[in-house]
Amino acid sequence: MTETNTSALEPSGDPVRVGVYVCHCGGNISDVIDTKAVAAALAAHPNVAVSNDYMFMCSDPGQALIIDDIKANHINRVVVAACSPTLHEITFRKALQRAGLNPYLFEYVNIREQASWVHKGDHEGATRKAVRLVAAGVEKVVRQDELFPIKVGVEPHVVVVGGGVAGMSAAVALAGRGLGVTLVEKGVALGGRVADLDRVYPTEERGADLVQDLTRQVEGHSRIDVRLGSEVVGLDGHVGKFAVTVRTSSAAPDDQDHLVRAGAVVIATGFDHYKPAQGEHGFGESPAVVTLPDFQAALRQCPASRRGLQVNGRPARSVAFIHCVGSRQIDGVHAPQADGKVNDYCSRTCCTATLHTIRQVQSRFPDVDVYDLHKDIRTYGRGHEAYYEDASRAGALFFRFPDEEPPTFAASTGGEYAGTVTTRDILTWGEELEIPVDLVVLATGMVPRDIASLIDLRKLPVGADRFLQEVHPKLRPVETGVAGILLAGACQGPMDINEACTAAQTAAVKAAILLANPTIELDPFVAVVDGERCDGCGKCLAECEYVGALTMADVEQAGATVRHAVVNPAMCVGCGACAAVCSPRAINVAGWTLDQFDAMVDAIIAEDVGALAHTECRAGVRHIEFAVISGGN
Amino acid sequence: MSPEDDLKILIITTMISSYPGANTVGQARLQYSPGTFIVRVPDPVMLPEEFYLDSFAKGIDGIIIMSSGSDCPYEGAYPRLSKRAGRVYARMKEQGIDTSRLKLTTICTVCKAAFLKEIREMQQNILKAKAA
Amino acid sequence: MAASTQQLKADVLVVGAGIAGLQASLDLADQGKSVVLVERKPSIGGTMINLSKVFPTLDCASCITTPRMASVAHHANIDLFTLSEVDGIEKAEGRFRATITKRPRYIEEDRCIGCKRCEEACTVFLEDDFDHGLGAKKAISIPFTNAIPQYPVLDAENCLLCGACAKVCPTQCINFLQEPKQVEVDAGAVILATGFELTPIDAKPQYGRGGFPNVLSPLQMERLLAPHGPYGGVMRPSDGQTPSSIAYVQCAGSRDKSLGVPYCSRVCCMYAIKQAMLLSGSLPIADITIYYMDIRAFGKGYEQFYQNARAMGVEFVKAKVARISEDEGHNPILRIERQEAGTGPEEVRHDLVVLSLGMVPAWKPSQGGLIAVEADTDGFLKSPGMKLSPALTTMDGVFAAGTATGPKDIVDAITDAGAAAMAATNYLARTQPAPARHLP
Ligand SMILES: Cc1cc2nc3c(=O)[nH]c(=O)nc-3n(C[C@H](O)[C@H](O)[C@H](O)COP(=O)(O)OP(=O)(O)OC[C@H]3O[C@@H](n4cnc5c(N)ncnc54)[C@H](O)[C@@H]3O)c2cc1C
Ligand SMILES: Cc1cc2nc3c(=O)[nH]c(=O)nc-3n(C[C@H](O)[C@H](O)[C@H](O)COP(=O)(O)OP(=O)(O)OC[C@H]3O[C@@H](n4cnc5c(N)ncnc54)[C@H](O)[C@@H]3O)c2cc1C
Ligand code: SF4
Ligand code: SF4
């Protein structure tokens, strides 16, 4: 079923009759403002049919006054002058609704917080101001259209991209909620990076067990369709109705592409390990310099034996761990990355991962000398600090290097140890130290995976750190600027397993909110195009920041095909940036049109309310909107 | 009536920041002149250049745009707004309107002192411009 | 049970209306779940509504918290109880039965219009808890500017019963005889979002046990920095002077076994940096020094925030603060041991000092009451499924969100809340099969 969702009805033809209600607020307003005089002044407005003042408009009898006037006096627009709309806008809208009037044919004028309370010493001035403000409210409401919530039909299905712990966690949560899920994993198996971990901090569970636990839950759900060796190659549509093309390269050539209809998309593509540059702390120049993930793999394979710790077939009697490799980089000190920028962010997990690894070395090979070279130790999380303390107690030596002078490594030929790490140590007052080591472990940070092709499909927002970017870093941490596309896990920035799973479950709840009902109801305050006025110039398009909210399209009008701006109300946020540049005033935000603002200014300026022009019933404008598909298919 | 109270200053406020900010001023019972008219908008980015120029032509003495600045919930709206204000200033100059009669500022939900200061300054600007 | 006990049935009972409890309630209610939300304070919003601006965006805290508070207050699926205490929650036959006491405000809420006339009329001044003792309030007052709900509370202990407020109240809603009300809630699941408190400022004898007027708690500094703060600017409480040298003592209540707080409180580095930045904005000529052990700017955008503060001239000194005293002019004197230039212990004088206090749970299971879940060794609620199911507690059907399970910043508390809401929803789907709708 296709249904065009309009936010303006055909004009009813009824004359515009406004009811004005001025509240005393038990003296809070009427002690300063002459509410009777305000009501009397407004009665002179040619569109005002009823103008009253009353002790408490918000009380039941106050609301009954409005309801009665709507029913008995055929009032079809309402203005209440009272306290702040934050307190009672909803109260009065509901009253209109109860009386059978569209709740948006209402205007609230604040004459308490913004008049009587702030002009206590000037009763006359405050009263004059109130008259002008209420007149402006009347002028606004006579130009107000009936508005209806925008309804978008939804698919009760979600595509999750990436099958690491975050993606699996999101999939399990969504399926538990009754939604269908397609879990798209590029690799040959689920699990992501956690599958590589032996023990995980701080619970000391096995990475493999965690992955297995989640995998079992994923596979046990009939609602989850797992697609291994697959990628997303198409991402069209909008919130509620995405069309996602999943390509499985290993499938038969004519059966590789699979179209999935989904109401929301969760991206959980995770992170890559930072790969140190050739020569960075000696990396690539000496086999004695390895990354933390490589060292963890070697440690896992190293048998417990009297020969002690062996890495790459060589003994490691003295090991230096260097923090912040590829993270917290400083312009001018570190070489820029491929995009010309340094990685100036902290990778969050590497400090604890390093100390956790040090503890494993210490407990399995107590004779190994351990050195930890850091800028700060950031063992912030629950249970993390204990690794730091225990490592220190077990004899690890901690050195703090200055930001501008990262430690260096020089291999030695024929010496007792494989080489020497040279560092300055702030903790011993900037002394330069030379540490003989067999092995240097670089605590490499996180970088986002290369998902450029996925990003390009939808212009997904990317931050300066190259990770995917949320809409609001505090309040809306898992939503992107594209409604219905959500983020989970380390694709958004460094996080550990529990943080990734928490984010994933939050992404799941956001999807569940969107898809809880067969239709999503969105606020009606979005841009609307007046087909008669739009000349197809396309200026508005350049102003819109929201991909897909505004497009130019050919539409049939009076037998001819004309080019018009078309709004997709499911993607428009109603900021009105478009409205400001449209010279024929064809595009406006519903409920906040420029004609309304002009008329308000006229009313504020006018010396005589009675002299304001009578406004006829709104002319029959034809609004063009995107056809929002409702219901099933 | 003092000359300030006879002015018509339009205060454009945003839904999320300065409109509630004006309420905070009221709750604290701080006093200012009634020659001030608060208009609520989702975001001032929706108002075209002409809105300001026309308002001055109609007899509005001064306009204070109290935006949400960097707290603005709409993508790219604040940079667009400040560019637009720049163009309005240029056109005001062309038309011989004193540019101090328009002010773009940022006011939050609890910026009481700043709210009053903006009004005071605007009143002074207008009266100075009128005297000149 | 009194005959007047109100009975309510809900899908989920949420305890605590800080940002975590608010978000969890919204994430449930927006899915169509019914929620009863109980807050012990007179307003919702928790600590977040008390802050000036928030790191790392420097958004105005009030501006980003009030819309969430309003959404909760107006939500058709949320029943909100403020100034209310959950006396106990019992689990029986897969449901949770909670008894709640709604303490009297001494006003009839359905009639109050929030006009503050009572507050103007009242002649009794009390210490303002929202401003942490820096400002004053009346014995009947709306707790703070953006409080939700906007009703005054009468402080019965300090009220003189003079009746001045009742005389001016235009709706005659002041009721000195109001009694507590009992509410019983029958819920399918519970979310605990009871939040945190600061480590006590008087815990450390070396730091003066909270006895120095110019040694502040970080929440007091938040209030001084807020545009609607008690002094309208940053001033010394002892003499109202504008400070020209301000110091932060990091880990003043955390990472300290002697205080029973061995863990890192996670937010103190960042709030100190934030306050330092705000201070250098409002007091451009003041020197600001942060004495620290490690700067833990680990979150998204936090390291960059830290580096900006350094570039702005905030001085970071790696030093241990052994002791704080004050001179006769109430200038705090810090005895510090620098780690970077070992000149031995030295004494430095500042005009104002902020102790970067840590976080402890606001409600501990060991206190009893509320519900029989277990705490971990750090005192916060135990998370038995920490890695994969972080919202679980030790009782089936009871979930935790926000700082109830350990120190967290706002974004982590909000993310947590979503996960708790998801977990509770799926628990309901498993245990309380609902009539067939679009979704269970
Ligand atoms: C050295 C090191 C040690 C660590 N130790 C611990 C620890 O002890 N405890 C702890 O809690 N955390 C630890 N972590 C952090 C942990 O690894 C992460 O938190 C976790 O892996 C994040 O999970 P994720 O699902 O977000 O990403 P990932 O694990 O990276 O998974 C992402 C998945 O998405 C898939 N994918 C990528 N791109 C696409 C695409 N375009 N299409 C389809 N699929 C795609 C990938 O193949 C992968 O399966 C450690 C990290 C490091 C670097
Ligand atoms: C000085 C300071 C500055 C900060 N600045 C920032 C910042 O800039 N950015 C940032 O991200 N974070 C900041 N934070 C951290 C932030 O305050 C917390 O992350 C956030 O407030 C946690 O929210 P919450 O809901 O978990 O807890 P809370 O805010 O503590 O809320 C818990 C609520 O539960 C109620 N409650 C408790 N027990 C019960 C009970 N038994 N029954 C009923 N109700 C109960 C409490 O009254 C409270 O309202 C700062 C913290 C401090 C101390
Ligand atoms: S977590 Fe530690 S090692 Fe990793 S980037 Fe941050 S400070 Fe450096
Ligand atoms: S005077 Fe009465 S109506 Fe006004 S706030 Fe106080 S209690 Fe409420």
CSV table of N, CA and C and ligand atoms in Angstrom, one decimal, chain A residues 322-328 345-354 373-380 443-446, chain C residues 295 297-298 303, ligand 3:
chain,number,residue,atom,x,y,z
A,322,ILE,N,56.2,-0.6,25.4
A,322,ILE,CA,56.1,0.8,25.2
A,322,ILE,C,54.6,1.2,24.8
A,323,HIS,N,54.1,2.1,25.6
A,323,HIS,CA,52.7,2.5,25.5
A,323,HIS,C,52.5,3.5,24.3
A,324,CYS,N,51.2,3.6,24.0
A,324,CYS,CA,50.8,4.7,23.1
A,324,CYS,C,51.4,4.7,21.7
A,325,VAL,N,51.7,3.5,21.2
A,325,VAL,CA,52.3,3.4,19.9
A,325,VAL,C,51.1,3.5,18.9
A,326,GLY,N,51.1,4.6,18.1
A,326,GLY,CA,50.0,4.8,17.1
A,326,GLY,C,48.9,5.6,17.8
A,327,SER,N,49.0,5.9,19.0
A,327,SER,CA,47.9,6.7,19.7
A,327,SER,C,48.6,7.9,20.3
A,328,ARG,N,47.7,8.9,20.7
A,328,ARG,CA,48.1,10.1,21.4
A,328,ARG,C,49.3,10.7,20.7
A,345,TYR,N,44.2,10.6,19.2
A,345,TYR,CA,43.3,10.0,20.3
A,345,TYR,C,44.0,9.0,21.1
A,346,CYS,N,43.4,8.7,22.2
A,346,CYS,CA,43.9,7.6,23.1
A,346,CYS,C,43.1,6.4,22.7
A,347,SER,N,43.8,5.2,22.7
A,347,SER,CA,43.1,4.0,22.3
A,347,SER,C,42.5,3.2,23.4
A,348,ARG,N,42.5,3.8,24.6
A,348,ARG,CA,41.6,3.4,25.7
A,348,ARG,C,41.9,2.0,26.2
A,349,THR,N,42.1,1.0,25.4
A,349,THR,CA,42.2,-0.4,25.8
A,349,THR,C,43.7,-0.8,26.0
A,350,CYS,N,44.6,-0.1,25.4
A,350,CYS,CA,46.0,-0.6,25.4
A,350,CYS,C,46.7,-0.6,26.7
A,351,CYS,N,46.4,0.4,27.6
A,351,CYS,CA,47.1,0.4,28.9
A,351,CYS,C,46.7,-0.8,29.7
A,352,THR,N,45.4,-1.1,29.8
A,352,THR,CA,45.0,-2.2,30.6
A,352,THR,C,45.5,-3.5,29.9
A,353,ALA,N,45.3,-3.6,28.5
A,353,ALA,CA,45.8,-4.8,27.8
A,353,ALA,C,47.2,-5.0,28.1
A,354,THR,N,48.0,-4.0,28.1
A,354,THR,CA,49.5,-4.1,28.3
A,354,THR,C,49.7,-4.6,29.8
A,373,LEU,N,57.1,1.5,29.7
A,373,LEU,CA,57.4,2.8,29.4
A,373,LEU,C,56.1,3.5,28.9
A,374,HIS,N,55.7,4.5,29.7
A,374,HIS,CA,54.4,5.1,29.4
A,374,HIS,C,54.4,6.6,29.5
A,375,LYS,N,53.3,7.2,29.0
A,375,LYS,CA,53.0,8.6,29.3
A,375,LYS,C,52.2,8.8,30.5
A,376,ASP,N,51.1,8.1,30.5
A,376,ASP,CA,50.2,8.0,31.7
A,376,ASP,C,49.7,6.6,31.7
A,377,ILE,N,49.4,6.1,32.9
A,377,ILE,CA,48.8,4.7,32.9
A,377,ILE,C,47.3,4.9,33.1
A,378,ARG,N,46.6,4.5,32.1
A,378,ARG,CA,45.1,4.7,32.1
A,378,ARG,C,44.3,3.5,32.4
A,379,THR,N,44.5,2.9,33.5
A,379,THR,CA,43.7,1.7,33.9
A,379,THR,C,42.5,2.2,34.6
A,380,TYR,N,41.6,2.7,33.8
A,380,TYR,CA,40.4,3.5,34.4
A,380,TYR,C,39.3,2.6,34.8
A,443,ALA,N,52.7,-1.3,22.4
A,443,ALA,CA,51.3,-1.3,22.7
A,443,ALA,C,50.6,-0.5,21.6
A,444,THR,N,50.3,-1.2,20.5
A,444,THR,CA,49.7,-0.5,19.4
A,444,THR,C,48.3,-0.2,19.6
A,445,GLY,N,47.8,0.9,19.1
A,445,GLY,CA,46.4,1.3,19.4
A,445,GLY,C,45.5,0.8,18.4
A,446,MET,N,44.3,1.4,18.4
A,446,MET,CA,43.2,0.9,17.5
A,446,MET,C,43.1,2.0,16.4
C,295,ILE,N,47.0,11.4,33.9
C,295,ILE,CA,45.8,12.0,33.4
C,295,ILE,C,45.1,11.0,32.5
C,297,ALA,N,42.6,10.6,30.3
C,297,ALA,CA,41.6,11.1,29.3
C,297,ALA,C,41.4,10.1,28.2
C,298,PHE,N,40.7,9.1,28.6
C,298,PHE,CA,40.6,7.9,27.7
C,298,PHE,C,39.5,7.8,26.8
C,303,GLU,N,41.4,12.9,24.9
C,303,GLU,CA,42.8,13.2,24.8
C,303,GLU,C,42.9,14.6,24.1
D,3,SF4,S1,45.2,3.5,26.6
D,3,SF4,FE1,47.2,3.9,27.5
D,3,SF4,S2,48.6,3.1,25.9
D,3,SF4,FE2,46.6,3.3,24.9
D,3,SF4,S3,46.7,5.2,23.9
D,3,SF4,FE3,45.7,5.5,25.9
D,3,SF4,S4,47.3,6.1,27.2
D,3,SF4,FE4,48.3,5.2,25.4
